[in-house]
């Protein structure tokens, strides 16, 4: 398997706070990879380390086979990046920023630029400082995909966008990037967006990687079981492998199970019960649960 | 050197360049044009009083037009106003971009930090060069229209010496601009250092560390000796500040 991103034990601290803590990640080439985490989890710092805007305290990484510390410029030549808040030169017009960025890259797809300038109805003569947040992100996306990058890194690109703009942006990611076999690294705390497009997700909290899986695997492996027993059950029932957490109200239990559902169900069924329901989890439920547990 | 970056820097610096050139030139043109007026003004004073007011300044200053031009330009207005210009230009070269948060946009393009730094420094040097030399050449050109004799070579050499001094101030300002990432702080730190150096030069043994003393070119204008060692030391200091600034910029995180 060819890897587009390979991070090994990456760490970065700011004063006493560990923003990224021994993070290891492998992103297969050609995948759409969701990088999930609450605000302040270390997503942006990880991206900045990948793109050479920051240097790791420890660890190493390769992007498209290139060392993140030694070959940063080559990485950026082959990587498109959209920041959460793209701060471009406000005094330039849309046309001027395109003209400014073009000479930096060996390849520039002018047809693609024209197509999406027209699609988003971005004013060529309009100053960047007068563009809305949505238009700024759209322009940043055009600038990121115009050099036909092998890897597109998006840091919270849909944050602050309205529903229509979010859907359009995600559609472009699918149509223009993913279909052509390029890799997309999508950092977000908006689970629905990631769920819609990503093949795999990594969940990060407080700088640490909590889980890495395909979305289907994650959703099928994590379930909640609601069971109302007829009488008291021994506590060691809840220490079975796979039980991540449980809460109790009287004889009713809500149990979060990961990876070992059948064995846990068999064990539960050994005790008489009034009701037993298996509740499917969406990505948001799983994410919240995992983040809460990582904090605990 | 990346021409795209250089064009961007020059565009961003254009209004400062135009404003700085206009102010310095206006001041430079005023000097030769006001010569006769100043002479007439002072001739109203008795010689004893003139000596009292001018102190150690040679009283034949007003009989030598070139010496007058130098005293008002290289020994007064150019170092003072030029230093302000150098600080204003240098303090925002890197810090301005960091402060506007456009630095991370720029540094995520496939461009080396070295190219970014050099294009900014070159822009700063070019701006100072254009401002200082446009004003100086126009002053000398205007002086040529007066009936007084002008020692163009000496004035140009003195302006070269002053330019080296301004290069030191510009470099110091760029260094702080890189360290602080905030233009006002960078400008403030540069002013503070210059004030400390100027204050230290009240003590005779420490005069040597004050760049203003050297950048007047008095030794050359009055005694005719080119201050080779001070010029070399100022050049070395400026290059040293820039080398440290580039090192800081290479390590800086955005």
CSV table of N, CA and C in Angstrom, one decimal, chain B residues 157-227:
chain,number,residue,atom,x,y,z
B,157,UNK,N,30.0,61.1,-1.9
B,157,UNK,CA,30.7,60.2,-1.0
B,157,UNK,C,30.1,60.2,0.4
B,158,UNK,N,29.8,61.4,0.9
B,158,UNK,CA,29.2,61.5,2.2
B,158,UNK,C,27.8,60.8,2.2
B,159,UNK,N,27.1,60.9,1.1
B,159,UNK,CA,25.8,60.3,1.1
B,159,UNK,C,25.9,58.8,1.1
B,160,UNK,N,27.0,58.3,0.4
B,160,UNK,CA,27.3,56.9,0.5
B,160,UNK,C,27.5,56.4,1.9
B,161,UNK,N,28.3,57.2,2.7
B,161,UNK,CA,28.6,56.9,4.1
B,161,UNK,C,27.3,56.9,4.9
B,162,UNK,N,26.5,57.9,4.7
B,162,UNK,CA,25.2,58.0,5.4
B,162,UNK,C,24.3,56.8,5.0
B,163,UNK,N,24.3,56.4,3.8
B,163,UNK,CA,23.5,55.3,3.3
B,163,UNK,C,23.9,54.0,4.1
B,164,UNK,N,25.2,53.8,4.3
B,164,UNK,CA,25.7,52.6,5.0
B,164,UNK,C,25.1,52.7,6.5
B,165,UNK,N,25.2,53.9,7.1
B,165,UNK,CA,24.6,54.0,8.4
B,165,UNK,C,23.1,53.7,8.4
B,166,UNK,N,22.4,54.2,7.4
B,166,UNK,CA,21.0,53.9,7.3
B,166,UNK,C,20.7,52.4,7.1
B,167,UNK,N,21.6,51.7,6.4
B,167,UNK,CA,21.6,50.3,6.1
B,167,UNK,C,21.6,49.5,7.5
B,168,UNK,N,22.5,50.0,8.4
B,168,UNK,CA,22.6,49.4,9.7
B,168,UNK,C,21.2,49.5,10.4
B,169,UNK,N,20.6,50.7,10.4
B,169,UNK,CA,19.3,50.9,11.1
B,169,UNK,C,18.2,50.0,10.4
B,170,UNK,N,18.2,50.0,9.1
B,170,UNK,CA,17.3,49.2,8.4
B,170,UNK,C,17.4,47.7,8.8
B,171,UNK,N,18.6,47.2,8.8
B,171,UNK,CA,18.9,45.8,9.2
B,171,UNK,C,18.5,45.5,10.6
B,172,UNK,N,18.7,46.4,11.5
B,172,UNK,CA,18.3,46.2,12.9
B,172,UNK,C,16.8,46.2,13.0
B,173,UNK,N,16.2,47.0,12.2
B,173,UNK,CA,14.7,47.1,12.2
B,173,UNK,C,14.1,45.8,11.6
B,174,UNK,N,14.8,45.2,10.6
B,174,UNK,CA,14.4,44.0,10.0
B,174,UNK,C,14.6,42.8,11.0
B,175,UNK,N,15.7,42.9,11.7
B,175,UNK,CA,15.9,41.8,12.7
B,175,UNK,C,14.8,41.8,13.8
B,176,UNK,N,14.4,42.9,14.3
B,176,UNK,CA,13.4,43.0,15.3
B,176,UNK,C,12.0,42.6,14.6
B,177,UNK,N,11.9,43.0,13.4
B,177,UNK,CA,10.6,42.7,12.7
B,177,UNK,C,10.5,41.2,12.6
B,178,UNK,N,11.6,40.5,12.4
B,178,UNK,CA,11.6,39.0,12.3
B,178,UNK,C,11.3,38.4,13.7
B,179,UNK,N,11.9,39.0,14.7
B,179,UNK,CA,11.8,38.4,16.0
B,179,UNK,C,10.4,38.6,16.6
B,180,UNK,N,9.9,39.8,16.5
B,180,UNK,CA,8.7,40.1,17.2
B,180,UNK,C,7.4,39.8,16.4
B,181,UNK,N,7.4,39.8,15.1
B,181,UNK,CA,6.2,39.6,14.3
B,181,UNK,C,5.1,40.6,14.6
B,182,UNK,N,5.5,41.7,15.1
B,182,UNK,CA,4.5,42.8,15.3
B,182,UNK,C,5.2,44.1,15.0
B,183,UNK,N,4.8,44.8,14.0
B,183,UNK,CA,5.5,46.0,13.5
B,183,UNK,C,5.8,47.1,14.6
B,184,UNK,N,4.8,47.4,15.4
B,184,UNK,CA,5.0,48.4,16.4
B,184,UNK,C,6.1,48.0,17.4
B,185,UNK,N,6.1,46.7,17.8
B,185,UNK,CA,7.1,46.3,18.8
B,185,UNK,C,8.5,46.3,18.1
B,186,UNK,N,8.5,45.9,16.8
B,186,UNK,CA,9.8,45.9,16.1
B,186,UNK,C,10.4,47.3,16.0
B,187,UNK,N,9.5,48.3,15.7
B,187,UNK,CA,9.9,49.7,15.5
B,187,UNK,C,10.3,50.2,16.9
B,188,UNK,N,9.6,49.9,17.9
B,188,UNK,CA,9.9,50.4,19.3
B,188,UNK,C,11.2,49.9,19.8
B,189,UNK,N,11.5,48.6,19.5
B,189,UNK,CA,12.8,48.0,19.9
B,189,UNK,C,13.9,48.6,19.2
B,190,UNK,N,13.8,48.9,17.9
B,190,UNK,CA,14.8,49.6,17.1
B,190,UNK,C,15.1,51.0,17.7
B,191,UNK,N,14.0,51.7,17.9
B,191,UNK,CA,14.2,53.1,18.5
B,191,UNK,C,14.9,53.0,19.8
B,192,UNK,N,14.5,52.0,20.6
B,192,UNK,CA,15.1,51.9,22.0
B,192,UNK,C,16.6,51.7,21.9
B,193,UNK,N,17.0,50.8,21.0
B,193,UNK,CA,18.4,50.4,20.8
B,193,UNK,C,19.2,51.7,20.3
B,194,UNK,N,18.6,52.4,19.4
B,194,UNK,CA,19.3,53.6,18.8
B,194,UNK,C,19.4,54.7,19.9
B,195,UNK,N,18.4,54.8,20.7
B,195,UNK,CA,18.4,55.8,21.8
B,195,UNK,C,19.5,55.4,22.8
B,196,UNK,N,19.6,54.1,23.1
B,196,UNK,CA,20.7,53.7,24.1
B,196,UNK,C,22.1,53.9,23.5
B,197,UNK,N,22.2,53.6,22.2
B,197,UNK,CA,23.5,53.9,21.5
B,197,UNK,C,23.9,55.4,21.5
B,198,UNK,N,22.8,56.2,21.2
B,198,UNK,CA,23.1,57.6,21.2
B,198,UNK,C,23.4,58.2,22.6
B,199,UNK,N,22.7,57.7,23.6
B,199,UNK,CA,22.9,58.1,24.9
B,199,UNK,C,24.3,57.7,25.4
B,200,UNK,N,24.7,56.5,25.0
B,200,UNK,CA,26.0,55.9,25.4
B,200,UNK,C,27.1,56.8,24.9
B,201,UNK,N,26.8,57.4,23.7
B,201,UNK,CA,27.9,58.2,23.0
B,201,UNK,C,28.2,59.5,23.7
B,202,UNK,N,27.4,59.8,24.8
B,202,UNK,CA,27.7,61.0,25.6
B,202,UNK,C,29.0,60.8,26.3
B,203,UNK,N,29.3,59.5,26.6
B,203,UNK,CA,30.6,59.2,27.2
B,203,UNK,C,31.6,58.9,26.0
B,204,UNK,N,32.6,59.7,26.0
B,204,UNK,CA,33.6,59.7,24.9
B,204,UNK,C,34.1,58.4,24.4
B,205,UNK,N,34.4,57.5,25.4
B,205,UNK,CA,34.9,56.2,25.0
B,205,UNK,C,33.9,55.3,24.2
B,206,UNK,N,32.6,55.7,24.4
B,206,UNK,CA,31.5,54.9,23.8
B,206,UNK,C,31.0,55.5,22.5
B,207,UNK,N,31.6,56.6,22.1
B,207,UNK,CA,31.1,57.3,20.9
B,207,UNK,C,31.1,56.4,19.7
B,208,UNK,N,32.1,55.5,19.7
B,208,UNK,CA,32.4,54.6,18.6
B,208,UNK,C,31.2,53.7,18.2
B,209,UNK,N,30.3,53.4,19.3
B,209,UNK,CA,29.2,52.5,19.0
B,209,UNK,C,27.9,53.2,18.5
B,210,UNK,N,28.0,54.5,18.4
B,210,UNK,CA,26.8,55.3,17.9
B,210,UNK,C,26.9,55.4,16.3
B,211,UNK,N,26.0,54.7,15.6
B,211,UNK,CA,26.1,54.8,14.2
B,211,UNK,C,25.9,56.2,13.6
B,212,UNK,N,25.1,57.0,14.3
B,212,UNK,CA,24.9,58.4,13.8
B,212,UNK,C,26.2,59.2,13.7
B,213,UNK,N,27.1,59.0,14.7
B,213,UNK,CA,28.4,59.7,14.6
B,213,UNK,C,29.1,59.4,13.3
B,214,UNK,N,29.1,58.1,12.9
B,214,UNK,CA,29.8,57.7,11.8
B,214,UNK,C,29.1,58.0,10.4
B,215,UNK,N,27.8,58.0,10.5
B,215,UNK,CA,27.1,58.2,9.2
B,215,UNK,C,27.1,59.6,8.7
B,216,UNK,N,27.5,60.6,9.5
B,216,UNK,CA,27.6,62.0,9.0
B,216,UNK,C,28.7,62.1,8.0
B,217,UNK,N,29.7,61.4,8.1
B,217,UNK,CA,30.9,61.5,7.2
B,217,UNK,C,31.6,62.8,7.4
B,218,UNK,N,31.6,63.3,8.7
B,218,UNK,CA,32.3,64.5,9.0
B,218,UNK,C,33.8,64.5,8.8
B,219,UNK,N,34.4,63.3,9.1
B,219,UNK,CA,35.8,63.1,9.0
B,219,UNK,C,36.2,63.3,7.5
B,220,UNK,N,35.4,62.8,6.6
B,220,UNK,CA,35.7,63.0,5.2
B,220,UNK,C,35.4,64.4,4.7
B,221,UNK,N,34.3,64.9,5.1
B,221,UNK,CA,33.9,66.3,4.6
B,221,UNK,C,34.9,67.4,5.0
B,222,UNK,N,35.2,67.3,6.3
B,222,UNK,CA,36.1,68.4,6.9
B,222,UNK,C,37.6,68.1,6.7
B,223,UNK,N,38.0,66.8,7.0
B,223,UNK,CA,39.4,66.5,7.0
B,223,UNK,C,39.8,65.8,5.7
B,224,UNK,N,38.8,65.3,4.9
B,224,UNK,CA,39.1,64.7,3.6
B,224,UNK,C,39.6,63.2,3.7
B,225,UNK,N,39.5,62.7,5.0
B,225,UNK,CA,39.9,61.3,5.1
B,225,UNK,C,38.7,60.4,5.1
B,226,UNK,N,38.7,59.4,4.2
B,226,UNK,CA,37.5,58.5,4.1
B,226,UNK,C,37.5,57.6,5.3
B,227,UNK,N,36.4,57.5,6.0
B,227,UNK,CA,36.3,56.6,7.2
B,227,UNK,C,36.1,55.1,6.9
